[in-house]
Each structure stands twice: as structure tokens, then as C-alpha cells.
């Protein structure tokens, strides 16, 4: 892994643009070890969609069972079960459970991502000045990063890290 240190934050956006999907394999750090560019792609979660759909249908079924089969209460000719009442409840409870799962997933991904950053890269990030940006690039993309930095003619520092 190669480390590149430079000062121009706009250059970081250019590197991401040129590397395209390859930029997801790079790390972008500042002195405070903050990831400047999110590298995880936005993806549709089939698991959450299926879980939410099944939970929604289950909640509608539970409401039907409770109001018609288990404990019917005839009140002035109104039906025991009506979808107009059942759908908002099922929708809100489904959103609650999916939101809790997303919240837990967010923390798990955040902590596992920070633990996968090599210690040598974290130590280099702590030694940066406030204006510097550290880009950790895998070996196979090193030449591309060097070409990008050389084309802009900016001063940068390169260091090889072995983990």
C-alpha cells in the first residue's frame, strides 16, 4: 500500500473521479482520522426489503387475527377489521424495526471499517498537519495515482507501507 500526502482537497475529488470504482479500495484520511469521502456504495438492501414486506404482512395478519378471531368487539355495526386502520399501524411498526436494523448495521459497519485500517496508516494520519490529506492507495493503483498527481504539478509525499 502506498501513502500519498498532499494539501489540495479538490485534488482528492479529481482522484476519486479518475479512479472511478477503483477509488472504493482507497482510504482517505485527515489528521483526525476522519474518512473524507465515503467509499461505500449506496446499495438496495434486498434483505431489508424482504424483511419489511414479511413484517408488514405479518402485522396485518396479527391485527386481523386479534380483531376478528381472538377478540371480536361488535360496535354499532362497524366491521371488526378494516384496512384503513390496519395499514398505518403496520407501516409505522415496519419502519420502526427496519430503522432499528439500519441503525445497528451503521454502527457495526463503522466500527469494523475503522478496525480494518492498518495501524501504520493510522499512525501516519496522526502525524499529518491540519491541512494535509492522506490517501492510502493499493499497490495496483499506485501508478495511476502518481500520474494524476504529476499532471497537476502539486507537491506530494509518497511512502510505501507494508502490513
CSV table of C-alpha atoms in Angstrom, one decimal:
chain,number,residue,atom,x,y,z
A,1,UNK,CA,0.0,0.0,0.0
A,2,UNK,CA,1.3,3.5,-0.9
A,3,UNK,CA,0.5,6.6,1.0
A,4,UNK,CA,0.2,10.0,-0.7
A,5,UNK,CA,0.1,13.2,1.3
A,6,UNK,CA,-0.9,16.5,-0.3
A,7,UNK,CA,-2.7,19.7,0.6
A,8,UNK,CA,-5.3,20.3,-2.1
A,9,UNK,CA,-8.7,18.8,-1.1
A,10,UNK,CA,-10.0,19.5,-4.7
A,11,UNK,CA,-7.4,17.1,-6.0
A,12,UNK,CA,-8.9,14.4,-3.8
A,13,UNK,CA,-12.2,14.7,-5.7
A,14,UNK,CA,-10.3,14.5,-9.0
A,15,UNK,CA,-8.5,11.3,-7.9
A,16,UNK,CA,-11.9,9.8,-7.0
A,17,UNK,CA,-13.4,10.8,-10.3
A,18,UNK,CA,-10.5,9.4,-12.4
A,19,UNK,CA,-10.2,6.1,-10.4
A,20,UNK,CA,-13.9,5.6,-10.6
A,21,UNK,CA,-15.0,2.4,-8.9
A,22,UNK,CA,-11.4,1.7,-8.0
A,23,UNK,CA,-11.5,4.6,-5.6
A,24,UNK,CA,-13.5,2.5,-3.2
A,25,UNK,CA,-10.4,0.5,-2.4
A,26,UNK,CA,-8.5,3.6,-1.3
A,27,UNK,CA,-8.6,5.2,2.2
A,28,UNK,CA,-8.9,9.0,2.6
A,29,UNK,CA,-7.9,10.4,5.9
A,30,UNK,CA,-7.2,13.7,7.6
A,31,UNK,CA,-5.3,14.3,10.9
A,32,UNK,CA,-8.4,13.4,12.9
A,33,UNK,CA,-8.7,10.0,11.1
A,34,UNK,CA,-11.9,11.1,9.6
A,35,UNK,CA,-12.8,9.5,6.3
A,36,UNK,CA,-13.3,12.5,4.0
A,37,UNK,CA,-15.1,10.6,1.2
A,38,UNK,CA,-17.5,7.8,1.9
A,39,UNK,CA,-16.3,4.8,-0.1
A,40,UNK,CA,-19.2,2.5,0.4
A,41,UNK,CA,-21.6,2.4,-2.5
A,42,UNK,CA,-25.3,3.1,-1.9
A,43,UNK,CA,-27.0,-0.2,-2.4
A,44,UNK,CA,-30.5,-1.5,-2.3
A,45,UNK,CA,-30.9,-4.0,0.6
A,46,UNK,CA,-32.9,-7.0,-0.5
A,47,UNK,CA,-32.8,-8.3,3.0
A,48,UNK,CA,-34.4,-5.2,4.4
A,49,UNK,CA,-37.0,-5.1,1.6
A,50,UNK,CA,-38.0,-8.8,2.1
A,51,UNK,CA,-37.9,-8.4,5.9
A,52,UNK,CA,-40.0,-5.3,5.8
A,53,UNK,CA,-42.6,-6.9,3.4
A,54,UNK,CA,-42.9,-10.0,5.5
A,55,UNK,CA,-43.2,-8.0,8.7
A,56,UNK,CA,-45.8,-5.7,7.1
A,57,UNK,CA,-47.9,-8.7,6.0
A,58,UNK,CA,-47.4,-10.4,9.4
A,59,UNK,CA,-48.7,-7.3,11.3
A,60,UNK,CA,-51.7,-7.0,9.1
A,61,UNK,CA,-52.4,-10.7,9.8
A,62,UNK,CA,-51.9,-10.2,13.5
A,63,UNK,CA,-54.4,-7.3,13.5
A,64,UNK,CA,-56.9,-9.4,11.6
A,65,UNK,CA,-56.5,-12.3,14.0
A,66,UNK,CA,-56.9,-10.1,17.1
A,67,UNK,CA,-59.9,-8.1,15.9
A,68,UNK,CA,-61.8,-10.8,14.1
A,69,UNK,CA,-60.9,-14.2,15.5
A,70,UNK,CA,-59.5,-13.8,19.0
A,71,UNK,CA,-61.4,-10.9,20.5
A,72,UNK,CA,-64.1,-9.5,18.2
A,73,UNK,CA,-66.0,-6.5,19.5
A,74,UNK,CA,-69.1,-5.6,17.5
A,75,UNK,CA,-69.7,-1.9,17.9
A,76,UNK,CA,-72.7,-0.2,16.3
A,77,UNK,CA,-72.5,-2.2,13.1
A,78,UNK,CA,-68.9,-1.3,12.2
A,79,UNK,CA,-66.7,-4.0,10.8
A,80,UNK,CA,-64.2,-5.7,13.2
A,81,UNK,CA,-61.3,-5.3,10.8
A,82,UNK,CA,-60.6,-2.6,8.3
A,83,UNK,CA,-57.5,-2.0,6.2
A,84,UNK,CA,-57.8,1.8,6.6
A,85,UNK,CA,-57.0,1.3,10.3
A,86,UNK,CA,-54.6,-1.6,9.9
A,87,UNK,CA,-52.2,-0.2,7.2
A,88,UNK,CA,-50.9,2.9,9.1
A,89,UNK,CA,-50.1,0.8,12.2
A,90,UNK,CA,-48.4,-1.9,10.2
A,91,UNK,CA,-46.4,0.6,8.2
A,92,UNK,CA,-45.2,2.5,11.2
A,93,UNK,CA,-44.1,-0.6,13.1
A,94,UNK,CA,-42.4,-1.9,10.0
A,95,UNK,CA,-40.5,1.4,9.7
A,96,UNK,CA,-39.5,1.2,13.3
A,97,UNK,CA,-38.0,-2.3,13.0
A,98,UNK,CA,-36.2,-1.5,9.7
A,99,UNK,CA,-34.9,1.7,11.2
A,100,UNK,CA,-33.5,-0.2,14.2
A,101,UNK,CA,-31.8,-2.7,12.0
A,102,UNK,CA,-30.3,0.1,9.9
A,103,UNK,CA,-29.0,1.9,13.0
A,104,UNK,CA,-27.4,-1.3,14.3
A,105,UNK,CA,-25.9,-2.0,10.9
A,106,UNK,CA,-24.5,1.5,10.7
A,107,UNK,CA,-22.6,1.1,13.9
A,108,UNK,CA,-21.3,-2.4,13.0
A,109,UNK,CA,-20.0,-1.2,9.6
A,110,UNK,CA,-18.5,2.0,11.1
A,111,UNK,CA,-16.6,0.1,13.8
A,112,UNK,CA,-15.5,-2.7,11.5
A,113,UNK,CA,-14.3,-0.2,8.9
A,114,UNK,CA,-12.1,1.7,11.4
A,115,UNK,CA,-10.7,-1.6,12.7
A,116,UNK,CA,-9.6,-2.6,9.2
A,117,UNK,CA,-7.4,0.5,8.7
A,118,UNK,CA,-3.8,-0.7,9.2
A,119,UNK,CA,-2.1,0.7,12.3
A,120,UNK,CA,0.8,2.1,10.2
A,121,UNK,CA,-1.8,4.1,8.1
A,122,UNK,CA,-3.4,5.3,11.3
A,123,UNK,CA,0.0,6.4,12.7
A,124,UNK,CA,0.8,8.3,9.6
A,125,UNK,CA,-2.6,10.1,9.7
A,126,UNK,CA,-1.9,11.2,13.3
A,127,UNK,CA,1.4,12.8,12.1
A,128,UNK,CA,-0.4,15.0,9.5
A,129,UNK,CA,-0.7,18.7,9.7
A,130,UNK,CA,-4.2,20.2,9.8
A,131,UNK,CA,-4.3,21.0,6.0
A,132,UNK,CA,-2.9,17.7,4.8
A,133,UNK,CA,-4.9,14.9,3.2
A,134,UNK,CA,-3.6,11.3,3.3
A,135,UNK,CA,-4.6,8.9,0.6
A,136,UNK,CA,-3.8,5.2,1.0
A,137,UNK,CA,-3.7,3.5,-2.4
A,138,UNK,CA,-3.4,-0.2,-3.0
A,139,UNK,CA,-0.2,-1.2,-4.9
A,140,UNK,CA,-2.0,-1.9,-8.2
A,141,UNK,CA,-3.4,1.7,-8.4
A,142,UNK,CA,-0.2,3.4,-7.4
A,143,UNK,CA,1.0,4.4,-10.9
A,144,UNK,CA,-2.4,5.8,-11.7
A,145,UNK,CA,-2.3,8.0,-8.6
A,146,UNK,CA,1.2,9.1,-9.3
A,147,UNK,CA,0.2,10.1,-12.9
A,148,UNK,CA,-2.8,12.1,-11.6
A,149,UNK,CA,-0.6,13.9,-9.0
A,150,UNK,CA,2.1,14.6,-11.5
A,151,UNK,CA,-0.3,16.0,-14.1
A,152,UNK,CA,-1.4,18.7,-11.6
A,153,UNK,CA,2.1,19.5,-10.7
A,154,UNK,CA,1.5,19.8,-7.0
A,155,UNK,CA,3.9,18.8,-4.3
A,156,UNK,CA,3.1,15.5,-2.7
A,157,UNK,CA,4.9,13.0,-0.5
A,158,UNK,CA,4.8,9.2,-1.2
A,159,UNK,CA,5.6,6.4,1.2
A,160,UNK,CA,5.4,2.6,0.9
A,161,UNK,CA,3.7,0.9,3.8
A,162,UNK,CA,4.0,-2.8,4.4
A,163,UNK,CA,1.4,-4.6,6.6
